[in-house]
Amino acid sequence: MVDYRVEDQFAILEINNPPVNALSLHVREGLLNGVLRASADNNVKAIILIGKGKTFPSGADIKEFSRPGKAPWLPEVGHTIESSNKPVFSALHGTALGGGLEIALFSHYRIAEKTAKVGFPEVHLGLLPGAEGTIRLPRLTGLVIAMEMITSGRQVSAKEALKFGIVDKVVEGNLLKETKAFAKSVLGQPLEPRKLSLCGVKDADQVDKYYEAALKELLKKYRGVIAPVSCLKSIRGSAQLPYKEAAELERTLFSELMSGAQSAALRYSFFAERAASRWNLPNGASSANSKPLTIKSAAVIGAGTMGSGIAICLIRSGIPVILVEQNEKMLENALRNIGYILQGSVKLGRMTVDQRSDCLRILQGAASIEKLKDVDIVIEAVYENLKLKQEIFEKLDKICKPTALLCSNTSTLDIDLIASVTSKPDRVAGTHFFAPAYIMKLLENIYGSKTSPITVATIMDLGKKIGKISVLSKTCDGFIANRMNKIGTEAAFLVEEGALPHDIDQVLEDFGMPMGVFKVSDLSGIDIGWSIRQEMAKKQGITLTLETHYVSGERYSSLADRLYNLGRLGLKTGKGWYRYNNASNSRKPIIDPDVTDMILNHCEKLRIKRRQISPQEIIERCLYATVNEGFKILEEGVAEKPEDIDIVWQYGFSFPRYRGGPMFYASQVGLKKVYERICYYHESFPYSKHWLPSDLLKKLVSHPNEVPINLWMNYTNSKL
Ligand SMILES: CCCCCCCC/C=C\C=C\CC(=O)SCCNC(=O)CCNC(=O)[C@H](O)C(C)(C)COP(=O)(O)OP(=O)(O)OC[C@H]1O[C@@H](n2cnc3c(N)ncnc32)[C@H](O)[C@@H]1OP(=O)(O)O
């Protein structure tokens, strides 16, 4: 794992632990033994630490964090490096991150290849740099930069690292050769000034001021998240305490974080995100054995908000797009609007003026689908109506080349029904983007019973190419995301039973959701849900009234319909579940006593006896109903693994990453407890079929060994 050789009186310790040269036990042993061996070798003048393959170590081995670790620990390896009698040079390329950067900071000199990046991403894993990174970085950069880098986890370029004093030289060309050349230029110089444990923090006298300012920012930006504050405390320690005591404080804070629930969830999320990109179909095809097609051109049908957003995602990645809209005026507006959105990106520094021009150059509008005969993929994004979509796909089937993929941005409709009107159902799939499509990271890809592995491989690959996190779902009503989301339904019932919208929003926000469900509803528009409910009623041949309490034997809440009838459509009308001060253009929701009156009236009319509802019940009702549906989704093979579900929730519904996702959250609460509460709610609310307990969950609780491993967490020891 660490190859040792001597060349030109340099001991070269080449770290070889693909793919990212993580500092696993054998690497730590190899480094420790290598440095001791080189230090004792009279033929060696200096030691060079370098990574084989694409990178210097990108951190500690995160997989080791879930099992009892073994010495030598990284700080021990580090101190052996620093106390060597020979100068140690770290030669950085790729991504020198976390423990990797710490190893470099124990070295006496650091040389970086021009494209290298360095950083401390531990905060994203709910940790802090635990091998004295929080004590050493401020000694090089000063407190402000160290606080910013460590609490944000930001990776900085070699050039920036040089400016900050993190590296001593940036080189081009052969890194080892350049490192040797640099080493020769400093050989013989005293090592003591190069040992960071012997240096002070330059701006230590300012620490209280910097700490308070940074803390204020962090508490605003990362509400409820523990690690950034611990990072800050440890950096403060680096300035206030003697080195050894600061290192002890860091160790204590690191251990607290490591044993906590947030880090467990964040480490799980790291692997879950990568696992979601791997897929297996029931027919044996998988991401490992299926090759994607190359997409060189695309068309998007429908130039509304979704269609325009999807077009932006594609052109930003250099894929030429024909945007189709029957209505010329709408098309014109959409093209202009896309220009404005990209202008906004330029203003925010996310793209250059030239990049914006390049994007617009590869975007063209068309008023008919006749022009799509040569494109590699078509993404239809018209409104949610099966008949309309089928008409479009029937036409596309005749016009497009036989190899073209035909995809729908439907958020609920059965892909098999859409594919059934084409002669090539193997080429049909769902590509469900989330609004706003050019911002939201999730792409929910859907396969039907006839979708081919090549089609699946291509849409999954396309998602990656356009910067999305792709998750695969089998077709069903609502797929993973919308089928599983029971929060809105239960929240409305809770309001009928005694809670108020702002109570529920507060509890959900305290849990970590960025916005409560009623605020989200106001933002997206009360009319959206209303049309969906009307459409559903039409399909079932029923009429919804303001007194409707059951639909086909299922409990129904007409509270939102009352808002619709009152013209309270949400933010856009200045009133919805909340009131908004439109005069001042404020988006701040204000609690409205009229809504409370409306709710009380509604309950009186329906003779619902209101009661006190606890925050605990709100969380359980909103989340456990969702989790129960998640298990049904797994049972039916709609989602292949719980990680896929959790990633959908993190990126589609902004579920707090530090809670892992609803399935991981359930595992942390304990599946037995969750199951018992689901059974209790099923007894209490027999007219809500989402409380009917999942068989898979029941089996996991009673006979966990009989459940295939992919149906439960690969990356965590879940509590049963
Ligand atoms: C007595 C007790 C004393 C205890 C003392 C303890 C002292 C502790 C000391 C030190 C602690 C240090 C903390 C750390 O260093 S935490 C790790 C910090 N580093 C990171 O977070 C980096 C994570 N990785 C990445 O950001 C990316 O992987 C990157 C390196 C940028 C490469 O990206 P890319 O090229 O896109 O590749 P992938 O992300 O797909 O990764 C490829 C596979 O490698 C796996 N991987 C990546 N990093 C790690 C890692 N650090 N550990 C283990 N595995 C890693 C990744 O999962 C991919 O594999 P797979 O697809 O199978 O999941």
PDB file of N, CA and C in Angstrom, residues 335-416:
ATOM      1  N   LEU A 335     -37.635  31.559 -24.707  1.00  0.00           N
ATOM      2  CA  LEU A 335     -36.242  31.753 -25.132  1.00  0.00           C
ATOM      3  C   LEU A 335     -35.663  32.999 -24.452  1.00  0.00           C
ATOM      4  N   ARG A 336     -36.508  34.040 -24.363  1.00  0.00           N
ATOM      5  CA  ARG A 336     -36.045  35.277 -23.705  1.00  0.00           C
ATOM      6  C   ARG A 336     -35.767  35.002 -22.214  1.00  0.00           C
ATOM      7  N   ASN A 337     -36.687  34.268 -21.629  1.00  0.00           N
ATOM      8  CA  ASN A 337     -36.555  33.962 -20.201  1.00  0.00           C
ATOM      9  C   ASN A 337     -35.298  33.140 -19.903  1.00  0.00           C
ATOM     10  N   ILE A 338     -34.995  32.194 -20.787  1.00  0.00           N
ATOM     11  CA  ILE A 338     -33.777  31.377 -20.608  1.00  0.00           C
ATOM     12  C   ILE A 338     -32.556  32.298 -20.640  1.00  0.00           C
ATOM     13  N   GLY A 339     -32.594  33.269 -21.580  1.00  0.00           N
ATOM     14  CA  GLY A 339     -31.504  34.252 -21.650  1.00  0.00           C
ATOM     15  C   GLY A 339     -31.350  34.998 -20.330  1.00  0.00           C
ATOM     16  N   TYR A 340     -32.484  35.390 -19.720  1.00  0.00           N
ATOM     17  CA  TYR A 340     -32.436  36.120 -18.437  1.00  0.00           C
ATOM     18  C   TYR A 340     -31.861  35.237 -17.330  1.00  0.00           C
ATOM     19  N   ILE A 341     -32.323  33.984 -17.318  1.00  0.00           N
ATOM     20  CA  ILE A 341     -31.854  33.075 -16.252  1.00  0.00           C
ATOM     21  C   ILE A 341     -30.338  32.902 -16.348  1.00  0.00           C
ATOM     22  N   LEU A 342     -29.859  32.734 -17.582  1.00  0.00           N
ATOM     23  CA  LEU A 342     -28.408  32.564 -17.752  1.00  0.00           C
ATOM     24  C   LEU A 342     -27.673  33.857 -17.409  1.00  0.00           C
ATOM     25  N   GLN A 343     -28.336  34.983 -17.673  1.00  0.00           N
ATOM     26  CA  GLN A 343     -27.745  36.274 -17.292  1.00  0.00           C
ATOM     27  C   GLN A 343     -27.572  36.320 -15.769  1.00  0.00           C
ATOM     28  N   GLY A 344     -28.585  35.800 -15.074  1.00  0.00           N
ATOM     29  CA  GLY A 344     -28.531  35.733 -13.601  1.00  0.00           C
ATOM     30  C   GLY A 344     -27.338  34.892 -13.159  1.00  0.00           C
ATOM     31  N   SER A 345     -27.084  33.796 -13.886  1.00  0.00           N
ATOM     32  CA  SER A 345     -25.946  32.939 -13.525  1.00  0.00           C
ATOM     33  C   SER A 345     -24.638  33.701 -13.714  1.00  0.00           C
ATOM     34  N   VAL A 346     -24.589  34.535 -14.750  1.00  0.00           N
ATOM     35  CA  VAL A 346     -23.375  35.328 -14.982  1.00  0.00           C
ATOM     36  C   VAL A 346     -23.187  36.287 -13.809  1.00  0.00           C
ATOM     37  N   LYS A 347     -24.291  36.930 -13.420  1.00  0.00           N
ATOM     38  CA  LYS A 347     -24.213  37.896 -12.305  1.00  0.00           C
ATOM     39  C   LYS A 347     -23.728  37.220 -11.027  1.00  0.00           C
ATOM     40  N   LEU A 348     -24.173  35.974 -10.822  1.00  0.00           N
ATOM     41  CA  LEU A 348     -23.777  35.258  -9.598  1.00  0.00           C
ATOM     42  C   LEU A 348     -22.383  34.648  -9.715  1.00  0.00           C
ATOM     43  N   GLY A 349     -21.748  34.844 -10.859  1.00  0.00           N
ATOM     44  CA  GLY A 349     -20.389  34.327 -11.064  1.00  0.00           C
ATOM     45  C   GLY A 349     -20.366  32.835 -11.353  1.00  0.00           C
ATOM     46  N   ARG A 350     -21.542  32.267 -11.714  1.00  0.00           N
ATOM     47  CA  ARG A 350     -21.581  30.826 -11.963  1.00  0.00           C
ATOM     48  C   ARG A 350     -21.204  30.489 -13.397  1.00  0.00           C
ATOM     49  N   MET A 351     -21.249  31.490 -14.286  1.00  0.00           N
ATOM     50  CA  MET A 351     -20.777  31.273 -15.660  1.00  0.00           C
ATOM     51  C   MET A 351     -20.263  32.596 -16.213  1.00  0.00           C
ATOM     52  N   THR A 352     -19.449  32.487 -17.255  1.00  0.00           N
ATOM     53  CA  THR A 352     -18.910  33.719 -17.840  1.00  0.00           C
ATOM     54  C   THR A 352     -19.857  34.195 -18.934  1.00  0.00           C
ATOM     55  N   VAL A 353     -19.620  35.420 -19.407  1.00  0.00           N
ATOM     56  CA  VAL A 353     -20.435  35.968 -20.498  1.00  0.00           C
ATOM     57  C   VAL A 353     -20.281  35.071 -21.730  1.00  0.00           C
ATOM     58  N   ASP A 354     -19.051  34.615 -21.974  1.00  0.00           N
ATOM     59  CA  ASP A 354     -18.816  33.762 -23.155  1.00  0.00           C
ATOM     60  C   ASP A 354     -19.552  32.429 -23.029  1.00  0.00           C
ATOM     61  N   GLN A 355     -19.533  31.883 -21.815  1.00  0.00           N
ATOM     62  CA  GLN A 355     -20.232  30.592 -21.632  1.00  0.00           C
ATOM     63  C   GLN A 355     -21.733  30.769 -21.880  1.00  0.00           C
ATOM     64  N   ARG A 356     -22.261  31.902 -21.432  1.00  0.00           N
ATOM     65  CA  ARG A 356     -23.687  32.160 -21.663  1.00  0.00           C
ATOM     66  C   ARG A 356     -23.967  32.220 -23.171  1.00  0.00           C
ATOM     67  N   SER A 357     -23.096  32.927 -23.903  1.00  0.00           N
ATOM     68  CA  SER A 357     -23.295  33.027 -25.361  1.00  0.00           C
ATOM     69  C   SER A 357     -23.212  31.647 -26.000  1.00  0.00           C
ATOM     70  N   ASP A 358     -22.263  30.828 -25.515  1.00  0.00           N
ATOM     71  CA  ASP A 358     -22.141  29.464 -26.079  1.00  0.00           C
ATOM     72  C   ASP A 358     -23.426  28.675 -25.859  1.00  0.00           C
ATOM     73  N   CYS A 359     -24.008  28.829 -24.676  1.00  0.00           N
ATOM     74  CA  CYS A 359     -25.263  28.114 -24.364  1.00  0.00           C
ATOM     75  C   CYS A 359     -26.367  28.557 -25.318  1.00  0.00           C
ATOM     76  N   LEU A 360     -26.492  29.864 -25.475  1.00  0.00           N
ATOM     77  CA  LEU A 360     -27.600  30.363 -26.289  1.00  0.00           C
ATOM     78  C   LEU A 360     -27.409  30.008 -27.769  1.00  0.00           C
ATOM     79  N   ARG A 361     -26.146  29.893 -28.170  1.00  0.00           N
ATOM     80  CA  ARG A 361     -25.855  29.532 -29.569  1.00  0.00           C
ATOM     81  C   ARG A 361     -26.368  28.125 -29.885  1.00  0.00           C
ATOM     82  N   ILE A 362     -26.381  27.231 -28.919  1.00  0.00           N
ATOM     83  CA  ILE A 362     -26.796  25.845 -29.222  1.00  0.00           C
ATOM     84  C   ILE A 362     -28.274  25.590 -28.838  1.00  0.00           C
ATOM     85  N   LEU A 363     -28.977  26.676 -28.594  1.00  0.00           N
ATOM     86  CA  LEU A 363     -30.417  26.540 -28.291  1.00  0.00           C
ATOM     87  C   LEU A 363     -31.226  27.113 -29.448  1.00  0.00           C
ATOM     88  N   GLN A 364     -32.126  26.313 -29.991  1.00  0.00           N
ATOM     89  CA  GLN A 364     -33.024  26.877 -31.008  1.00  0.00           C
ATOM     90  C   GLN A 364     -34.463  26.526 -30.693  1.00  0.00           C
ATOM     91  N   GLY A 365     -35.364  27.404 -31.098  1.00  0.00           N
ATOM     92  CA  GLY A 365     -36.781  27.157 -30.872  1.00  0.00           C
ATOM     93  C   GLY A 365     -37.406  26.566 -32.124  1.00  0.00           C
ATOM     94  N   ALA A 366     -38.473  25.822 -31.940  1.00  0.00           N
ATOM     95  CA  ALA A 366     -39.202  25.295 -33.099  1.00  0.00           C
ATOM     96  C   ALA A 366     -40.680  25.251 -32.733  1.00  0.00           C
ATOM     97  N   ALA A 367     -41.517  25.522 -33.746  1.00  0.00           N
ATOM     98  CA  ALA A 367     -42.944  25.557 -33.464  1.00  0.00           C
ATOM     99  C   ALA A 367     -43.622  24.234 -33.773  1.00  0.00           C
ATOM    100  N   SER A 368     -42.845  23.274 -34.271  1.00  0.00           N
ATOM    101  CA  SER A 368     -43.477  21.969 -34.511  1.00  0.00           C
ATOM    102  C   SER A 368     -42.467  20.850 -34.269  1.00  0.00           C
ATOM    103  N   ILE A 369     -42.988  19.647 -34.028  1.00  0.00           N
ATOM    104  CA  ILE A 369     -42.064  18.549 -33.707  1.00  0.00           C
ATOM    105  C   ILE A 369     -41.486  17.900 -34.980  1.00  0.00           C
ATOM    106  N   GLU A 370     -41.899  18.398 -36.129  1.00  0.00           N
ATOM    107  CA  GLU A 370     -41.386  17.823 -37.382  1.00  0.00           C
ATOM    108  C   GLU A 370     -39.863  17.945 -37.463  1.00  0.00           C
ATOM    109  N   LYS A 371     -39.322  18.940 -36.752  1.00  0.00           N
ATOM    110  CA  LYS A 371     -37.880  19.198 -36.865  1.00  0.00           C
ATOM    111  C   LYS A 371     -36.998  18.234 -36.053  1.00  0.00           C
ATOM    112  N   LEU A 372     -37.630  17.269 -35.386  1.00  0.00           N
ATOM    113  CA  LEU A 372     -36.862  16.473 -34.428  1.00  0.00           C
ATOM    114  C   LEU A 372     -36.320  15.156 -34.977  1.00  0.00           C
ATOM    115  N   LYS A 373     -36.293  15.040 -36.291  1.00  0.00           N
ATOM    116  CA  LYS A 373     -35.958  13.714 -36.842  1.00  0.00           C
ATOM    117  C   LYS A 373     -34.521  13.264 -36.555  1.00  0.00           C
ATOM    118  N   ASP A 374     -33.625  14.212 -36.271  1.00  0.00           N
ATOM    119  CA  ASP A 374     -32.223  13.798 -36.097  1.00  0.00           C
ATOM    120  C   ASP A 374     -31.732  13.783 -34.649  1.00  0.00           C
ATOM    121  N   VAL A 375     -32.563  14.197 -33.707  1.00  0.00           N
ATOM    122  CA  VAL A 375     -32.029  14.324 -32.341  1.00  0.00           C
ATOM    123  C   VAL A 375     -31.847  12.947 -31.669  1.00  0.00           C
ATOM    124  N   ASP A 376     -30.913  12.898 -30.702  1.00  0.00           N
ATOM    125  CA  ASP A 376     -30.631  11.631 -30.015  1.00  0.00           C
ATOM    126  C   ASP A 376     -31.608  11.355 -28.883  1.00  0.00           C
ATOM    127  N   ILE A 377     -32.170  12.419 -28.320  1.00  0.00           N
ATOM    128  CA  ILE A 377     -33.120  12.222 -27.209  1.00  0.00           C
ATOM    129  C   ILE A 377     -34.176  13.328 -27.247  1.00  0.00           C
ATOM    130  N   VAL A 378     -35.402  12.954 -26.932  1.00  0.00           N
ATOM    131  CA  VAL A 378     -36.461  13.952 -26.794  1.00  0.00           C
ATOM    132  C   VAL A 378     -36.976  13.864 -25.361  1.00  0.00           C
ATOM    133  N   ILE A 379     -37.089  15.008 -24.703  1.00  0.00           N
ATOM    134  CA  ILE A 379     -37.698  15.005 -23.360  1.00  0.00           C
ATOM    135  C   ILE A 379     -38.987  15.814 -23.450  1.00  0.00           C
ATOM    136  N   GLU A 380     -40.080  15.122 -23.243  1.00  0.00           N
ATOM    137  CA  GLU A 380     -41.386  15.798 -23.308  1.00  0.00           C
ATOM    138  C   GLU A 380     -41.701  16.381 -21.931  1.00  0.00           C
ATOM    139  N   ALA A 381     -42.091  17.659 -21.926  1.00  0.00           N
ATOM    140  CA  ALA A 381     -42.397  18.316 -20.638  1.00  0.00           C
ATOM    141  C   ALA A 381     -43.666  19.154 -20.763  1.00  0.00           C
ATOM    142  N   VAL A 382     -44.719  18.527 -21.315  1.00  0.00           N
ATOM    143  CA  VAL A 382     -46.003  19.233 -21.385  1.00  0.00           C
ATOM    144  C   VAL A 382     -46.767  18.935 -20.096  1.00  0.00           C
ATOM    145  N   TYR A 383     -47.971  19.514 -19.934  1.00  0.00           N
ATOM    146  CA  TYR A 383     -48.631  19.307 -18.651  1.00  0.00           C
ATOM    147  C   TYR A 383     -49.119  17.867 -18.475  1.00  0.00           C
ATOM    148  N   GLU A 384     -49.406  17.555 -17.224  1.00  0.00           N
ATOM    149  CA  GLU A 384     -49.623  16.167 -16.811  1.00  0.00           C
ATOM    150  C   GLU A 384     -50.970  15.633 -17.305  1.00  0.00           C
ATOM    151  N   ASN A 385     -51.013  15.171 -18.557  1.00  0.00           N
ATOM    152  CA  ASN A 385     -52.249  14.627 -19.098  1.00  0.00           C
ATOM    153  C   ASN A 385     -51.878  13.454 -20.000  1.00  0.00           C
ATOM    154  N   LEU A 386     -52.332  12.271 -19.621  1.00  0.00           N
ATOM    155  CA  LEU A 386     -51.895  11.054 -20.310  1.00  0.00           C
ATOM    156  C   LEU A 386     -52.226  11.095 -21.802  1.00  0.00           C
ATOM    157  N   LYS A 387     -53.452  11.570 -22.124  1.00  0.00           N
ATOM    158  CA  LYS A 387     -53.882  11.548 -23.518  1.00  0.00           C
ATOM    159  C   LYS A 387     -52.967  12.431 -24.370  1.00  0.00           C
ATOM    160  N   LEU A 388     -52.689  13.612 -23.838  1.00  0.00           N
ATOM    161  CA  LEU A 388     -51.831  14.552 -24.562  1.00  0.00           C
ATOM    162  C   LEU A 388     -50.436  13.958 -24.758  1.00  0.00           C
ATOM    163  N   LYS A 389     -49.927  13.362 -23.726  1.00  0.00           N
ATOM    164  CA  LYS A 389     -48.576  12.792 -23.807  1.00  0.00           C
ATOM    165  C   LYS A 389     -48.566  11.649 -24.823  1.00  0.00           C
ATOM    166  N   GLN A 390     -49.616  10.831 -24.790  1.00  0.00           N
ATOM    167  CA  GLN A 390     -49.660   9.706 -25.748  1.00  0.00           C
ATOM    168  C   GLN A 390     -49.704  10.218 -27.185  1.00  0.00           C
ATOM    169  N   GLU A 391     -50.460  11.291 -27.416  1.00  0.00           N
ATOM    170  CA  GLU A 391     -50.523  11.860 -28.778  1.00  0.00           C
ATOM    171  C   GLU A 391     -49.130  12.295 -29.226  1.00  0.00           C
ATOM    172  N   ILE A 392     -48.420  12.933 -28.318  1.00  0.00           N
ATOM    173  CA  ILE A 392     -47.077  13.422 -28.658  1.00  0.00           C
ATOM    174  C   ILE A 392     -46.133  12.254 -28.950  1.00  0.00           C
ATOM    175  N   PHE A 393     -46.189  11.232 -28.102  1.00  0.00           N
ATOM    176  CA  PHE A 393     -45.274  10.095 -28.294  1.00  0.00           C
ATOM    177  C   PHE A 393     -45.592   9.328 -29.583  1.00  0.00           C
ATOM    178  N   GLU A 394     -46.865   9.285 -29.928  1.00  0.00           N
ATOM    179  CA  GLU A 394     -47.255   8.604 -31.173  1.00  0.00           C
ATOM    180  C   GLU A 394     -46.606   9.330 -32.359  1.00  0.00           C
ATOM    181  N   LYS A 395     -46.649  10.650 -32.310  1.00  0.00           N
ATOM    182  CA  LYS A 395     -46.057  11.438 -33.400  1.00  0.00           C
ATOM    183  C   LYS A 395     -44.537  11.281 -33.401  1.00  0.00           C
ATOM    184  N   LEU A 396     -43.958  11.366 -32.209  1.00  0.00           N
ATOM    185  CA  LEU A 396     -42.488  11.269 -32.117  1.00  0.00           C
ATOM    186  C   LEU A 396     -42.015   9.934 -32.681  1.00  0.00           C
ATOM    187  N   ASP A 397     -42.774   8.904 -32.406  1.00  0.00           N
ATOM    188  CA  ASP A 397     -42.426   7.557 -32.845  1.00  0.00           C
ATOM    189  C   ASP A 397     -42.275   7.521 -34.372  1.00  0.00           C
ATOM    190  N   LYS A 398     -43.085   8.328 -35.030  1.00  0.00           N
ATOM    191  CA  LYS A 398     -43.040   8.319 -36.501  1.00  0.00           C
ATOM    192  C   LYS A 398     -41.941   9.238 -37.019  1.00  0.00           C
ATOM    193  N   ILE A 399     -41.700  10.330 -36.305  1.00  0.00           N
ATOM    194  CA  ILE A 399     -40.777  11.352 -36.817  1.00  0.00           C
ATOM    195  C   ILE A 399     -39.311  11.073 -36.468  1.00  0.00           C
ATOM    196  N   CYS A 400     -39.062  10.670 -35.245  1.00  0.00           N
ATOM    197  CA  CYS A 400     -37.672  10.579 -34.768  1.00  0.00           C
ATOM    198  C   CYS A 400     -36.953   9.370 -35.376  1.00  0.00           C
ATOM    199  N   LYS A 401     -35.626   9.453 -35.379  1.00  0.00           N
ATOM    200  CA  LYS A 401     -34.849   8.318 -35.896  1.00  0.00           C
ATOM    201  C   LYS A 401     -35.039   7.111 -34.955  1.00  0.00           C
ATOM    202  N   PRO A 402     -34.891   5.903 -35.471  1.00  0.00           N
ATOM    203  CA  PRO A 402     -35.221   4.723 -34.658  1.00  0.00           C
ATOM    204  C   PRO A 402     -34.384   4.582 -33.393  1.00  0.00           C
ATOM    205  N   THR A 403     -33.186   5.182 -33.392  1.00  0.00           N
ATOM    206  CA  THR A 403     -32.332   5.034 -32.210  1.00  0.00           C
ATOM    207  C   THR A 403     -32.602   6.102 -31.150  1.00  0.00           C
ATOM    208  N   ALA A 404     -33.467   7.062 -31.477  1.00  0.00           N
ATOM    209  CA  ALA A 404     -33.684   8.166 -30.521  1.00  0.00           C
ATOM    210  C   ALA A 404     -34.393   7.671 -29.263  1.00  0.00           C
ATOM    211  N   LEU A 405     -33.999   8.226 -28.116  1.00  0.00           N
ATOM    212  CA  LEU A 405     -34.708   7.905 -26.870  1.00  0.00           C
ATOM    213  C   LEU A 405     -35.861   8.881 -26.701  1.00  0.00           C
ATOM    214  N   LEU A 406     -37.008   8.354 -26.303  1.00  0.00           N
ATOM    215  CA  LEU A 406     -38.177   9.208 -26.101  1.00  0.00           C
ATOM    216  C   LEU A 406     -38.509   9.198 -24.607  1.00  0.00           C
ATOM    217  N   CYS A 407     -38.350  10.364 -23.989  1.00  0.00           N
ATOM    218  CA  CYS A 407     -38.512  10.417 -22.525  1.00  0.00           C
ATOM    219  C   CYS A 407     -39.606  11.400 -22.129  1.00  0.00           C
ATOM    220  N   SER A 408     -40.200  11.127 -20.998  1.00  0.00           N
ATOM    221  CA  SER A 408     -41.239  12.024 -20.494  1.00  0.00           C
ATOM    222  C   SER A 408     -40.821  12.573 -19.138  1.00  0.00           C
ATOM    223  N   ASN A 409     -41.130  13.849 -18.944  1.00  0.00           N
ATOM    224  CA  ASN A 409     -40.845  14.465 -17.639  1.00  0.00           C
ATOM    225  C   ASN A 409     -42.022  14.271 -16.678  1.00  0.00           C
ATOM    226  N   THR A 410     -42.866  13.297 -16.967  1.00  0.00           N
ATOM    227  CA  THR A 410     -44.019  13.087 -16.073  1.00  0.00           C
ATOM    228  C   THR A 410     -43.557  12.846 -14.630  1.00  0.00           C
ATOM    229  N   SER A 411     -44.369  13.341 -13.684  1.00  0.00           N
ATOM    230  CA  SER A 411     -43.998  13.123 -12.287  1.00  0.00           C
ATOM    231  C   SER A 411     -44.820  11.998 -11.674  1.00  0.00           C
ATOM    232  N   THR A 412     -45.809  11.501 -12.416  1.00  0.00           N
ATOM    233  CA  THR A 412     -46.678  10.466 -11.835  1.00  0.00           C
ATOM    234  C   THR A 412     -47.121   9.391 -12.826  1.00  0.00           C
ATOM    235  N   LEU A 413     -47.229   9.725 -14.114  1.00  0.00           N
ATOM    236  CA  LEU A 413     -47.933   8.816 -15.037  1.00  0.00           C
ATOM    237  C   LEU A 413     -47.123   7.574 -15.395  1.00  0.00           C
ATOM    238  N   ASP A 414     -47.869   6.507 -15.677  1.00  0.00           N
ATOM    239  CA  ASP A 414     -47.268   5.200 -15.950  1.00  0.00           C
ATOM    240  C   ASP A 414     -46.486   5.231 -17.275  1.00  0.00           C
ATOM    241  N   ILE A 415     -45.197   4.949 -17.205  1.00  0.00           N
ATOM    242  CA  ILE A 415     -44.346   4.975 -18.400  1.00  0.00           C
ATOM    243  C   ILE A 415     -44.797   3.907 -19.403  1.00  0.00           C
ATOM    244  N   ASP A 416     -45.304   2.785 -18.895  1.00  0.00           N
ATOM    245  CA  ASP A 416     -45.774   1.730 -19.807  1.00  0.00           C
ATOM    246  C   ASP A 416     -46.932   2.224 -20.670  1.00  0.00           C
TER     247      ASP A 416
END
